[in-house]
Short mmCIF file of C-alpha atoms in Angstrom, two decimals:
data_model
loop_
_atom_site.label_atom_id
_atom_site.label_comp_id
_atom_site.label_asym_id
_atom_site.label_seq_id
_atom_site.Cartn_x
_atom_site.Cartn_y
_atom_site.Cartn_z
CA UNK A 596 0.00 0.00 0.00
CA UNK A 597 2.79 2.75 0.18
CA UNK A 598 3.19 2.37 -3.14
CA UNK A 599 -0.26 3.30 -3.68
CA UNK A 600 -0.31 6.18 -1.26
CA UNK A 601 2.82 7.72 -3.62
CA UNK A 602 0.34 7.44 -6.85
CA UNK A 603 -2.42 9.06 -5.25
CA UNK A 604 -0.53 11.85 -3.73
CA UNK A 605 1.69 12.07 -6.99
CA UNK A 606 -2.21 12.17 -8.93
CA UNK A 607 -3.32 14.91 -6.59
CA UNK A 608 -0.13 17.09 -6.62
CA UNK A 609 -0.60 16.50 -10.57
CA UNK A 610 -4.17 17.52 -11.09
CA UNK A 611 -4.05 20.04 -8.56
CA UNK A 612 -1.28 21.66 -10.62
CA UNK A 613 -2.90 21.29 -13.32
CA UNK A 614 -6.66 22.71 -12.40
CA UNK A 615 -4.88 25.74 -11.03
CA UNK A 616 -3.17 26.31 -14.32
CA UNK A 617 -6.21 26.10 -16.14
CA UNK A 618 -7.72 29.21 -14.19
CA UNK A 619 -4.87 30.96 -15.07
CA UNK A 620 -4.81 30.30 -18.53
CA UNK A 621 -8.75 30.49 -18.84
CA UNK A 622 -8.76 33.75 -17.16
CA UNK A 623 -5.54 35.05 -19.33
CA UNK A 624 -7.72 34.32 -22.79
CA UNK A 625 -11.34 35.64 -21.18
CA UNK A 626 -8.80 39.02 -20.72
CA UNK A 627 -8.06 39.24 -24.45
CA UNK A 628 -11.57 37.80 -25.87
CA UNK A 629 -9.78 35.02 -27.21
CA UNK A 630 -11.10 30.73 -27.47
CA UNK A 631 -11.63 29.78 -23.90
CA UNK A 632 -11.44 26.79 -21.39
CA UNK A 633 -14.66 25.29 -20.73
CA UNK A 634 -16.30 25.27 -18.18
CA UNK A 635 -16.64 21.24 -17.86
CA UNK A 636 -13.04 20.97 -18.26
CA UNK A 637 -12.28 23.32 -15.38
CA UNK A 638 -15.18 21.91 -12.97
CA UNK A 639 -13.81 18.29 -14.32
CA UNK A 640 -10.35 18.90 -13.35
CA UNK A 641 -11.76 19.86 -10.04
CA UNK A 642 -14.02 16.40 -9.84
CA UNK A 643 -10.84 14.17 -10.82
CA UNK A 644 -8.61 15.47 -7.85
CA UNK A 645 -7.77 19.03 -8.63
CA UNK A 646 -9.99 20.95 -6.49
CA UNK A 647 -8.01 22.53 -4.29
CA UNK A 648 -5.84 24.15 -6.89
CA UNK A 649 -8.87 25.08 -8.75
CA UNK A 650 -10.05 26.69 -5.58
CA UNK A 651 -6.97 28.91 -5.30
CA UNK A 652 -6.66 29.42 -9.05
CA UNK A 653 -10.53 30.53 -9.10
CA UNK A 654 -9.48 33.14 -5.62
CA UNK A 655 -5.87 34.00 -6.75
CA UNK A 656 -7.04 34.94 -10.17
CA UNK A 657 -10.12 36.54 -9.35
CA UNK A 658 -11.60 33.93 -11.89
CA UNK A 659 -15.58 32.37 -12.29
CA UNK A 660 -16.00 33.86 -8.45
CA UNK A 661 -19.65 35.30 -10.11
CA UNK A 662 -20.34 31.84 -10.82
CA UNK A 663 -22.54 30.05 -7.94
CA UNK A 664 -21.67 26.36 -9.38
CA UNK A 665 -18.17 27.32 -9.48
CA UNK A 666 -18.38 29.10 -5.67
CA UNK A 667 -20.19 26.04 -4.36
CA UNK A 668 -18.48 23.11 -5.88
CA UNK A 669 -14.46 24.15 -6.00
CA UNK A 670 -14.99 24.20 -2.14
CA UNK A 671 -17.32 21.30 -1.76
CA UNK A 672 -15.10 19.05 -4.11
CA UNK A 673 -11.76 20.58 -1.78
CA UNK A 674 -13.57 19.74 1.49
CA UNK A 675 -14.20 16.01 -0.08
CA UNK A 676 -10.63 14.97 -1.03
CA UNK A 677 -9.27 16.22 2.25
CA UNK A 678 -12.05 14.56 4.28
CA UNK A 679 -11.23 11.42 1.50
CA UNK A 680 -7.57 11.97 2.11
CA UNK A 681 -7.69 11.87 6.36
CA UNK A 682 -9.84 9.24 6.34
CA UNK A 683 -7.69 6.64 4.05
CA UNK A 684 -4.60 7.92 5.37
CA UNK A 685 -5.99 7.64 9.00
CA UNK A 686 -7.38 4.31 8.98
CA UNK A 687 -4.34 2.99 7.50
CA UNK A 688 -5.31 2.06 4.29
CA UNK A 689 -2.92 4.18 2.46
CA UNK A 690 0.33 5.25 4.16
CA UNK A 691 4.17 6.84 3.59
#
């Protein structure tokens, strides 16, 4: 199993990263009226793992915070994967 706790935390670091540069990026092109990010692709980035960087990309960047599905889930999804984490990490069934 600590082989398995290094993929998931190595999956998390990777979508995290990669949610939060989406909401840069997204918000970069909405800035210049050029082809834009979805808004499934962002909120699905968030689903697979990569809420918490969404979360600060959405606050950081100033970016969809007018958007209620975007101010209720980014949270919601953040407050799932650390109450997800904790609770496979604390009953042993992933560890370091």
């Amino acid at each position: 199993m600590k082989r398995m706790a290094y993929v998931y935390a190595a999956w998390l670091l990777l979508m995290n990263l990669l949610s939060f540069l989406l909401m840069g990026i997204d918000k970069h092109r909405a800035r210049r009226g050029l082809w834009r990010i979805s808004e499934r692709t962002l909120l699905g980035t968030a689903a697979l793992g990569g809420a918490f960087g969404g979360f600060l990309g959405m606050c950081l960047f100033r970016h969809k915070t007018r958007h209620f599905r975007f101010v209720l889930l980014l949270p919601l999804f953040t407050a799932l994967y650390f109450a997800l984490s904790a609770v496979l990490f604390g009953k042993g069934v992933l560890h370091f």
